[in-house]
mmCIF file of C-alpha atoms and ligand atoms in Angstrom:
data_model
loop_
_atom_site.group_PDB
_atom_site.id
_atom_site.type_symbol
_atom_site.label_atom_id
_atom_site.label_comp_id
_atom_site.label_asym_id
_atom_site.label_seq_id
_atom_site.Cartn_x
_atom_site.Cartn_y
_atom_site.Cartn_z
ATOM 1 C CA MET A 1 5.906 -0.999 29.198
ATOM 2 C CA THR A 2 2.211 0.046 29.049
ATOM 3 C CA ARG A 3 -0.115 -2.435 27.399
ATOM 4 C CA ASP A 4 -1.183 -1.097 23.995
ATOM 5 C CA GLU A 5 -4.863 -1.980 23.802
ATOM 6 C CA THR A 6 -5.142 -1.011 20.155
ATOM 7 C CA LEU A 7 -2.790 -3.655 18.739
ATOM 8 C CA VAL A 8 -3.170 -7.369 18.188
ATOM 9 C CA VAL A 9 0.144 -9.060 17.384
ATOM 10 C CA SER A 10 0.883 -12.621 16.419
ATOM 11 C CA ILE A 11 4.369 -14.042 16.037
ATOM 12 C CA ASP A 12 4.813 -17.316 14.170
ATOM 13 C CA GLY A 13 1.063 -17.854 14.421
ATOM 14 C CA GLN A 14 0.743 -17.227 18.181
ATOM 15 C CA ILE A 15 -1.097 -14.130 19.411
ATOM 16 C CA VAL A 16 1.104 -12.427 22.022
ATOM 17 C CA ALA A 17 0.539 -9.436 24.291
ATOM 18 C CA PRO A 18 1.818 -6.336 22.425
ATOM 19 C CA GLU A 19 4.169 -5.466 25.290
ATOM 20 C CA ARG A 20 5.792 -8.899 24.862
ATOM 21 C CA ALA A 21 5.796 -8.781 21.055
ATOM 22 C CA THR A 22 9.544 -8.746 20.416
ATOM 23 C CA VAL A 23 11.864 -10.154 17.762
ATOM 24 C CA SER A 24 15.551 -11.000 18.054
ATOM 25 C CA VAL A 25 18.169 -8.332 17.336
ATOM 26 C CA LEU A 26 19.748 -11.010 15.146
ATOM 27 C CA ASP A 27 16.655 -11.172 12.944
ATOM 28 C CA ARG A 28 17.621 -10.254 9.371
ATOM 29 C CA GLY A 29 14.461 -8.244 8.920
ATOM 30 C CA PHE A 30 15.788 -5.928 11.645
ATOM 31 C CA LEU A 31 19.443 -6.028 10.564
ATOM 32 C CA TYR A 32 19.138 -5.710 6.795
ATOM 33 C CA GLY A 33 15.472 -5.099 5.923
ATOM 34 C CA ASP A 34 15.694 -8.699 4.699
ATOM 35 C CA SER A 35 11.954 -9.306 4.622
ATOM 36 C CA VAL A 36 8.755 -8.954 2.618
ATOM 37 C CA PHE A 37 5.431 -7.632 3.821
ATOM 38 C CA GLU A 38 1.799 -6.896 3.049
ATOM 39 C CA VAL A 39 -0.675 -4.289 4.254
ATOM 40 C CA MET A 40 -4.305 -5.345 4.094
ATOM 41 C CA ARG A 41 -7.495 -3.671 5.267
ATOM 42 C CA ALA A 42 -10.377 -5.235 7.169
ATOM 43 C CA TYR A 43 -13.799 -3.646 6.754
ATOM 44 C CA ASP A 44 -16.041 -4.689 9.629
ATOM 45 C CA ARG A 45 -13.564 -7.516 10.458
ATOM 46 C CA ARG A 46 -13.558 -8.908 6.899
ATOM 47 C CA VAL A 47 -10.139 -8.630 5.201
ATOM 48 C CA PHE A 48 -10.658 -7.233 1.698
ATOM 49 C CA ALA A 49 -8.855 -9.109 -1.125
ATOM 50 C CA LEU A 50 -7.355 -11.503 1.426
ATOM 51 C CA GLN A 51 -6.358 -14.147 -1.114
ATOM 52 C CA GLU A 52 -4.786 -11.610 -3.483
ATOM 53 C CA HIS A 53 -2.708 -10.149 -0.649
ATOM 54 C CA VAL A 54 -1.550 -13.537 0.654
ATOM 55 C CA ASP A 55 -0.733 -14.677 -2.878
ATOM 56 C CA ARG A 56 1.281 -11.496 -3.479
ATOM 57 C CA LEU A 57 3.161 -12.032 -0.205
ATOM 58 C CA MET A 58 4.069 -15.570 -1.240
ATOM 59 C CA ARG A 59 5.184 -14.258 -4.653
ATOM 60 C CA SER A 60 7.275 -11.521 -3.026
ATOM 61 C CA ALA A 61 8.924 -14.090 -0.727
ATOM 62 C CA GLY A 62 9.668 -16.295 -3.713
ATOM 63 C CA LEU A 63 11.266 -13.403 -5.621
ATOM 64 C CA VAL A 64 13.791 -12.877 -2.788
ATOM 65 C CA TYR A 65 14.186 -16.596 -1.934
ATOM 66 C CA ILE A 66 12.583 -16.411 1.511
ATOM 67 C CA GLU A 67 10.926 -19.709 2.361
ATOM 68 C CA VAL A 68 7.616 -18.997 4.132
ATOM 69 C CA PRO A 69 7.258 -21.813 6.724
ATOM 70 C CA VAL A 70 3.466 -22.114 6.330
ATOM 71 C CA ASP A 71 1.260 -22.337 3.273
ATOM 72 C CA ALA A 72 -1.039 -19.555 2.044
ATOM 73 C CA ALA A 73 -4.115 -21.083 3.704
ATOM 74 C CA ARG A 74 -2.431 -21.275 7.136
ATOM 75 C CA LEU A 75 -1.126 -17.707 6.835
ATOM 76 C CA ALA A 76 -4.602 -16.495 5.866
ATOM 77 C CA ALA A 77 -6.063 -18.296 8.883
ATOM 78 C CA GLU A 78 -3.495 -16.773 11.235
ATOM 79 C CA LEU A 79 -4.100 -13.200 10.097
ATOM 80 C CA THR A 80 -7.871 -13.710 10.092
ATOM 81 C CA ALA A 81 -7.636 -14.895 13.721
ATOM 82 C CA ALA A 82 -5.686 -11.763 14.618
ATOM 83 C CA VAL A 83 -8.324 -9.573 12.920
ATOM 84 C CA GLN A 84 -11.098 -11.347 14.825
ATOM 85 C CA ALA A 85 -9.183 -10.803 18.088
ATOM 86 C CA SER A 86 -9.064 -7.025 17.563
ATOM 87 C CA PRO A 87 -11.602 -4.876 19.418
ATOM 88 C CA TYR A 88 -11.822 -2.705 16.278
ATOM 89 C CA PRO A 89 -13.977 -3.610 13.252
ATOM 90 C CA ASP A 90 -12.006 -1.502 10.738
ATOM 91 C CA THR A 91 -8.305 -2.293 10.861
ATOM 92 C CA ILE A 92 -5.118 -2.496 8.881
ATOM 93 C CA VAL A 93 -3.259 -5.785 8.915
ATOM 94 C CA ARG A 94 0.506 -5.745 8.426
ATOM 95 C CA VAL A 95 2.070 -9.135 7.733
ATOM 96 C CA HIS A 96 5.870 -9.322 7.698
ATOM 97 C CA VAL A 97 7.930 -12.382 6.815
ATOM 98 C CA THR A 98 11.652 -12.039 7.506
ATOM 99 C CA ARG A 99 14.415 -14.410 6.501
ATOM 100 C CA GLY A 100 14.869 -15.075 10.222
ATOM 101 C CA ILE A 101 17.990 -15.399 12.348
ATOM 102 C CA ALA A 102 21.443 -16.204 10.960
ATOM 103 C CA PRO A 103 25.052 -15.801 12.058
ATOM 104 C CA LEU A 104 25.957 -12.120 11.766
ATOM 105 C CA GLY A 105 26.921 -11.271 8.184
ATOM 106 C CA LEU A 106 25.231 -10.425 4.917
ATOM 107 C CA ASP A 107 25.192 -13.938 3.491
ATOM 108 C CA PRO A 108 21.522 -15.029 3.479
ATOM 109 C CA THR A 109 22.247 -18.734 2.933
ATOM 110 C CA PRO A 110 22.837 -19.748 6.579
ATOM 111 C CA ALA A 111 19.460 -18.288 7.645
ATOM 112 C CA ARG A 112 17.282 -20.987 9.123
ATOM 113 C CA GLY A 113 13.528 -20.488 9.595
ATOM 114 C CA ALA A 114 11.681 -17.384 8.413
ATOM 115 C CA LEU A 115 9.850 -15.352 11.049
ATOM 116 C CA ARG A 116 6.267 -14.219 10.487
ATOM 117 C CA VAL A 117 4.652 -11.320 12.294
ATOM 118 C CA VAL A 118 1.058 -10.075 12.033
ATOM 119 C CA ILE A 119 0.113 -6.662 13.433
ATOM 120 C CA VAL A 120 -3.541 -5.567 13.486
ATOM 121 C CA ALA A 121 -4.216 -1.923 14.305
ATOM 122 C CA PRO A 122 -7.153 0.475 13.916
ATOM 123 C CA VAL A 123 -7.111 1.932 10.399
ATOM 124 C CA HIS A 124 -6.338 5.652 10.048
ATOM 125 C CA PRO A 125 -7.344 6.561 6.493
ATOM 126 C CA PRO A 126 -6.731 10.030 5.048
ATOM 127 C CA THR A 127 -8.917 12.803 6.492
ATOM 128 C CA LEU A 128 -12.271 14.006 5.199
ATOM 129 C CA GLU A 129 -10.467 17.159 4.042
ATOM 130 C CA ASP A 130 -7.891 15.102 2.082
ATOM 131 C CA TYR A 131 -10.669 13.291 0.230
ATOM 132 C CA ARG A 132 -12.887 16.352 -0.166
ATOM 133 C CA SER A 133 -10.187 18.734 -1.410
ATOM 134 C CA GLY A 134 -7.508 16.366 -2.680
ATOM 135 C CA ILE A 135 -3.826 16.323 -1.771
ATOM 136 C CA ALA A 136 -0.593 17.766 -3.110
ATOM 137 C CA VAL A 137 2.187 15.419 -4.274
ATOM 138 C CA THR A 138 5.827 16.005 -5.139
ATOM 139 C CA THR A 139 7.751 14.014 -7.742
ATOM 140 C CA HIS A 140 11.089 12.520 -6.741
ATOM 141 C CA ARG A 141 13.619 11.197 -9.234
ATOM 142 C CA THR A 142 15.320 8.151 -7.688
ATOM 143 C CA GLU A 143 15.935 4.392 -7.864
ATOM 144 C CA ARG A 144 14.588 2.108 -5.117
ATOM 145 C CA ALA A 145 16.204 -0.968 -3.599
ATOM 146 C CA ALA A 146 14.513 -3.477 -5.924
ATOM 147 C CA ASP A 147 14.196 -1.299 -9.029
ATOM 148 C CA ASN A 148 15.677 -2.943 -12.157
ATOM 149 C CA THR A 149 16.631 -6.057 -10.199
ATOM 150 C CA GLU A 150 15.271 -9.595 -10.198
ATOM 151 C CA ALA A 151 13.248 -8.557 -7.101
ATOM 152 C CA ALA A 152 11.429 -5.752 -8.960
ATOM 153 C CA GLY A 153 7.711 -5.845 -8.099
ATOM 154 C CA ALA A 154 8.298 -7.714 -4.824
ATOM 155 C CA LYS A 155 6.919 -5.924 -1.773
ATOM 156 C CA VAL A 156 10.283 -5.880 0.007
ATOM 157 C CA ALA A 157 10.344 -4.163 3.386
ATOM 158 C CA ASN A 158 13.317 -1.974 2.547
ATOM 159 C CA TYR A 159 11.505 1.329 1.991
ATOM 160 C CA LEU A 160 14.367 3.630 2.943
ATOM 161 C CA VAL A 161 14.577 5.356 -0.459
ATOM 162 C CA SER A 162 10.795 5.766 -0.630
ATOM 163 C CA LEU A 163 10.505 7.033 2.937
ATOM 164 C CA LEU A 164 13.208 9.612 2.283
ATOM 165 C CA ALA A 165 11.295 10.670 -0.827
ATOM 166 C CA LEU A 166 8.139 10.951 1.297
ATOM 167 C CA ARG A 167 10.044 12.959 3.919
ATOM 168 C CA ALA A 168 11.197 15.393 1.221
ATOM 169 C CA ALA A 169 7.594 15.661 0.004
ATOM 170 C CA ARG A 170 6.244 16.262 3.531
ATOM 171 C CA VAL A 171 8.820 19.023 4.095
ATOM 172 C CA VAL A 172 7.221 21.013 1.253
ATOM 173 C CA GLY A 173 3.658 20.237 2.416
ATOM 174 C CA SER A 174 2.901 17.368 0.036
ATOM 175 C CA LYS A 175 1.282 14.160 1.330
ATOM 176 C CA GLU A 176 2.796 11.685 -1.113
ATOM 177 C CA ALA A 177 5.969 11.425 -3.154
ATOM 178 C CA ILE A 178 5.663 10.227 -6.750
ATOM 179 C CA ILE A 179 8.720 8.183 -7.776
ATOM 180 C CA VAL A 180 10.220 9.049 -11.171
ATOM 181 C CA ASP A 181 12.953 6.714 -12.403
ATOM 182 C CA GLY A 182 16.289 7.552 -14.036
ATOM 183 C CA ARG A 183 14.613 7.537 -17.469
ATOM 184 C CA GLY A 184 12.019 10.112 -16.390
ATOM 185 C CA ARG A 185 9.190 7.563 -16.181
ATOM 186 C CA VAL A 186 6.548 8.203 -13.497
ATOM 187 C CA LEU A 187 6.347 4.872 -11.629
ATOM 188 C CA GLU A 188 4.178 5.095 -8.513
ATOM 189 C CA GLY A 189 3.876 6.779 -5.147
ATOM 190 C CA ALA A 190 6.109 6.057 -2.175
ATOM 191 C CA SER A 191 3.336 3.748 -1.007
ATOM 192 C CA SER A 192 0.649 3.988 -3.681
ATOM 193 C CA ASN A 193 -0.040 3.494 -7.368
ATOM 194 C CA VAL A 194 -0.689 6.543 -9.532
ATOM 195 C CA PHE A 195 -3.405 7.141 -12.151
ATOM 196 C CA LEU A 196 -4.390 10.059 -14.318
ATOM 197 C CA VAL A 197 -7.456 10.899 -16.410
ATOM 198 C CA LYS A 198 -7.067 12.660 -19.777
ATOM 199 C CA ASP A 199 -9.903 13.295 -22.239
ATOM 200 C CA GLY A 200 -12.090 10.664 -20.565
ATOM 201 C CA VAL A 201 -9.395 7.943 -20.588
ATOM 202 C CA VAL A 202 -7.820 6.515 -17.407
ATOM 203 C CA LEU A 203 -4.045 5.960 -17.663
ATOM 204 C CA THR A 204 -1.615 4.196 -15.318
ATOM 205 C CA PRO A 205 1.921 2.799 -15.704
ATOM 206 C CA PRO A 206 2.435 -0.911 -16.578
ATOM 207 C CA VAL A 207 3.738 -3.333 -13.920
ATOM 208 C CA THR A 208 6.542 -4.140 -16.390
ATOM 209 C CA GLU A 209 8.149 -0.861 -15.255
ATOM 210 C CA GLY A 210 8.916 -2.507 -11.899
ATOM 211 C CA ILE A 211 6.080 -0.974 -9.878
ATOM 212 C CA LEU A 212 4.208 -2.835 -7.159
ATOM 213 C CA PRO A 213 1.198 -4.580 -8.738
ATOM 214 C CA GLY A 214 -1.175 -2.906 -6.305
ATOM 215 C CA ILE A 215 -4.276 -4.774 -5.210
ATOM 216 C CA THR A 216 -6.248 -1.519 -5.153
ATOM 217 C CA ARG A 217 -4.840 -0.763 -8.643
ATOM 218 C CA SER A 218 -6.200 -4.095 -9.878
ATOM 219 C CA TYR A 219 -9.674 -3.317 -8.515
ATOM 220 C CA LEU A 220 -9.480 0.190 -9.951
ATOM 221 C CA LEU A 221 -8.880 -1.302 -13.396
ATOM 222 C CA ARG A 222 -11.890 -3.575 -12.840
ATOM 223 C CA SER A 223 -13.924 -0.562 -11.693
ATOM 224 C CA ALA A 224 -13.081 1.322 -14.904
ATOM 225 C CA GLU A 225 -14.111 -1.695 -16.976
ATOM 226 C CA ALA A 226 -17.362 -2.045 -15.005
ATOM 227 C CA LEU A 227 -18.129 1.633 -15.658
ATOM 228 C CA GLY A 228 -17.177 1.412 -19.332
ATOM 229 C CA ILE A 229 -14.373 3.956 -18.865
ATOM 230 C CA PRO A 230 -11.557 3.524 -21.432
ATOM 231 C CA LEU A 231 -8.199 2.460 -19.975
ATOM 232 C CA ARG A 232 -4.606 2.849 -21.196
ATOM 233 C CA ILE A 233 -1.756 1.079 -19.384
ATOM 234 C CA THR A 234 1.199 3.123 -20.563
ATOM 235 C CA THR A 235 4.415 4.876 -19.571
ATOM 236 C CA LEU A 236 3.694 8.231 -17.937
ATOM 237 C CA THR A 237 5.951 11.272 -17.567
ATOM 238 C CA ARG A 238 5.878 14.313 -15.316
ATOM 239 C CA GLY A 239 4.449 16.243 -18.290
ATOM 240 C CA ASP A 240 1.527 13.792 -18.469
ATOM 241 C CA LEU A 241 0.770 14.481 -14.795
ATOM 242 C CA ALA A 242 0.997 18.243 -15.325
ATOM 243 C CA GLY A 243 -1.368 18.139 -18.312
ATOM 244 C CA ALA A 244 -3.894 15.715 -16.798
ATOM 245 C CA ASP A 245 -7.574 16.470 -16.249
ATOM 246 C CA GLU A 246 -7.506 14.396 -13.028
ATOM 247 C CA VAL A 247 -4.820 12.579 -10.991
ATOM 248 C CA PHE A 248 -5.304 10.158 -8.102
ATOM 249 C CA VAL A 249 -3.318 7.627 -6.113
ATOM 250 C CA THR A 250 -4.524 4.240 -4.866
ATOM 251 C CA SER A 251 -3.479 2.034 -1.975
ATOM 252 C CA THR A 252 -5.029 -0.301 0.561
ATOM 253 C CA VAL A 253 -5.210 2.361 3.277
ATOM 254 C CA ARG A 254 -6.141 5.315 1.020
ATOM 255 C CA GLU A 255 -8.417 3.486 -1.419
ATOM 256 C CA VAL A 256 -8.683 6.225 -4.096
ATOM 257 C CA LEU A 257 -7.249 9.611 -3.078
ATOM 258 C CA PRO A 258 -7.551 12.635 -5.395
ATOM 259 C CA VAL A 259 -4.366 14.578 -6.240
ATOM 260 C CA VAL A 260 -4.939 18.263 -7.052
ATOM 261 C CA VAL A 261 -1.380 19.635 -6.965
ATOM 262 C CA VAL A 262 1.755 18.107 -8.543
ATOM 263 C CA ASP A 263 5.076 19.844 -7.845
ATOM 264 C CA ALA A 264 3.273 22.977 -6.630
ATOM 265 C CA ARG A 265 1.183 23.258 -9.841
ATOM 266 C CA GLU A 266 -2.567 22.691 -9.813
ATOM 267 C CA VAL A 267 -3.980 19.756 -11.765
ATOM 268 C CA SER A 268 -6.689 21.201 -14.054
ATOM 269 C CA ASP A 269 -9.015 23.344 -11.854
ATOM 270 C CA GLY A 270 -7.344 22.176 -8.634
ATOM 271 C CA LYS A 271 -10.361 20.127 -7.533
ATOM 272 C CA PRO A 272 -11.017 16.344 -7.347
ATOM 273 C CA GLY A 273 -12.532 15.230 -10.652
ATOM 274 C CA PRO A 274 -15.810 13.391 -11.388
ATOM 275 C CA MET A 275 -14.080 10.297 -12.801
ATOM 276 C CA THR A 276 -12.049 9.929 -9.601
ATOM 277 C CA ARG A 277 -15.245 10.010 -7.569
ATOM 278 C CA ALA A 278 -17.090 7.582 -9.836
ATOM 279 C CA LEU A 279 -14.181 5.113 -9.774
ATOM 280 C CA HIS A 280 -13.908 5.355 -5.987
ATOM 281 C CA ARG A 281 -17.642 4.751 -5.601
ATOM 282 C CA ARG A 282 -17.409 1.649 -7.836
ATOM 283 C CA PHE A 283 -14.265 0.444 -6.026
ATOM 284 C CA ARG A 284 -16.124 0.627 -2.698
ATOM 285 C CA GLU A 285 -18.729 -1.810 -4.117
ATOM 286 C CA PHE A 286 -15.957 -4.399 -4.458
ATOM 287 C CA THR A 287 -14.974 -3.974 -0.811
ATOM 288 C CA GLY A 288 -18.528 -4.520 0.398
ATOM 289 C CA ALA A 289 -17.881 -1.760 2.937
ATOM 290 C CA SER A 290 -21.052 -0.118 4.225
ATOM 291 C CA GLY A 291 -21.441 3.509 5.169
ATOM 292 C CA PRO A 292 -20.724 6.765 3.390
ATOM 293 C CA LEU A 293 -17.845 7.322 0.999
ATOM 294 C CA PRO A 294 -14.862 8.979 2.678
ATOM 295 C CA TRP A 295 -15.547 12.408 1.150
ATOM 296 C CA GLU A 296 -19.259 12.282 1.946
ATOM 297 C CA ASP A 297 -19.418 11.996 5.707
ATOM 298 C CA HIS A 298 -16.382 10.865 7.625
ATOM 299 C CA GLU A 299 -16.095 11.261 11.417
ATOM 300 C CA GLY A 300 -12.798 13.090 11.733
ATOM 301 C CA SER A 301 -10.259 10.330 11.203
ATOM 302 C CA GLU A 302 -6.534 10.998 11.681
ATOM 303 C CA THR A 303 -4.244 11.605 8.766
ATOM 304 C CA VAL A 304 -2.610 8.441 7.484
HETATM 305 N N1 LIG B 1 1.571 -0.708 0.077
HETATM 306 N N2 LIG B 1 3.114 0.834 -4.526
HETATM 307 C C1 LIG B 1 3.838 0.801 -3.387
HETATM 308 C C2 LIG B 1 5.322 1.054 -3.461
HETATM 309 C C3 LIG B 1 3.213 0.532 -2.130
HETATM 310 O O1 LIG B 1 3.925 0.485 -1.002
HETATM 311 C C4 LIG B 1 1.820 0.344 -2.123
HETATM 312 C C5 LIG B 1 1.053 0.167 -0.847
HETATM 313 C C6 LIG B 1 1.109 0.380 -3.329
HETATM 314 C C7 LIG B 1 -0.391 0.133 -3.360
HETATM 315 O O2 LIG B 1 -0.574 -1.250 -3.239
HETATM 316 P P1 LIG B 1 -1.937 -1.811 -2.634
HETATM 317 O O3 LIG B 1 -3.069 -1.227 -3.430
HETATM 318 O O4 LIG B 1 -1.813 -3.315 -2.780
HETATM 319 O O5 LIG B 1 -1.980 -1.385 -1.191
HETATM 320 C C8 LIG B 1 1.777 0.621 -4.513
HETATM 321 C C9 LIG B 1 1.008 -0.679 1.418
HETATM 322 C C10 LIG B 1 -0.378 -0.208 1.488
HETATM 323 C C11 LIG B 1 1.833 0.186 2.302
HETATM 324 O O6 LIG B 1 3.018 0.141 2.126
HETATM 325 O O7 LIG B 1 1.293 0.849 3.145
#
């Protein structure tokens, strides 16, 4: 197998050559999606919001009764070492913790020893065009694996429902699917949180609706406060999206990405709005990232 120079992988805290980075076919993360994960971003080799991400991973593991074999500080040290070992300064860091190996069968109780995997790869944020012009999204009415369960809000690795929603969105030319639950509530993107702006107020759904408490979302809320922009955390519907002045999605990889089309209908004038830009600019101050904002001057990066 050719050596993949772009990846740094560590398994149970040991950096291994990517071509030897394998896990057992009996691992429950492979067999049942029985695992939790995090996606972080390193700007110039510094992982942004490292503690928040590690804390959320530990919370997610707790919600699904996976015992992480190391403490938060050790996990943070292991992923930081993997970031430092990468030849790339700007990377994404995926950390997976599975329930480990057990005798074949669904029962999680015999599992002994969670597995932890860290993958560091060059980041591929959305393109200059995506930021400059905004993207189209498609809403998708569905229920995800953890929705309305005791694991709601955990970043569980079972994304099958969301990835099928994203596939359906991509088929019609959209770049994100917006999940709408059985009660018609707009929850979040397949892998992002969703915001809208209406009459100068920024609105986003509450985490009590079972959405992922996004780290970027939390810094977006802080950005709005820092800019003195009024905020409303409230249930949103498709109609709210259709009637918005601005819509955007947030995630670690995308940061703040303008949405200009929802279900084939333009949002307002079909262009990214000024509040979206101002919030993104303020968000970037939290990351400490240098260089231009992604819509200002971005060497052609690949689509995420
Ligand atoms: N997760 N909601 C869902 C369902 C997500 O998968 C993500 C992103 C978010 C945004 O969370 P954050 O701002 O902490 O990245 C919201 C990672 C990025 C992913 O799956 O790629």
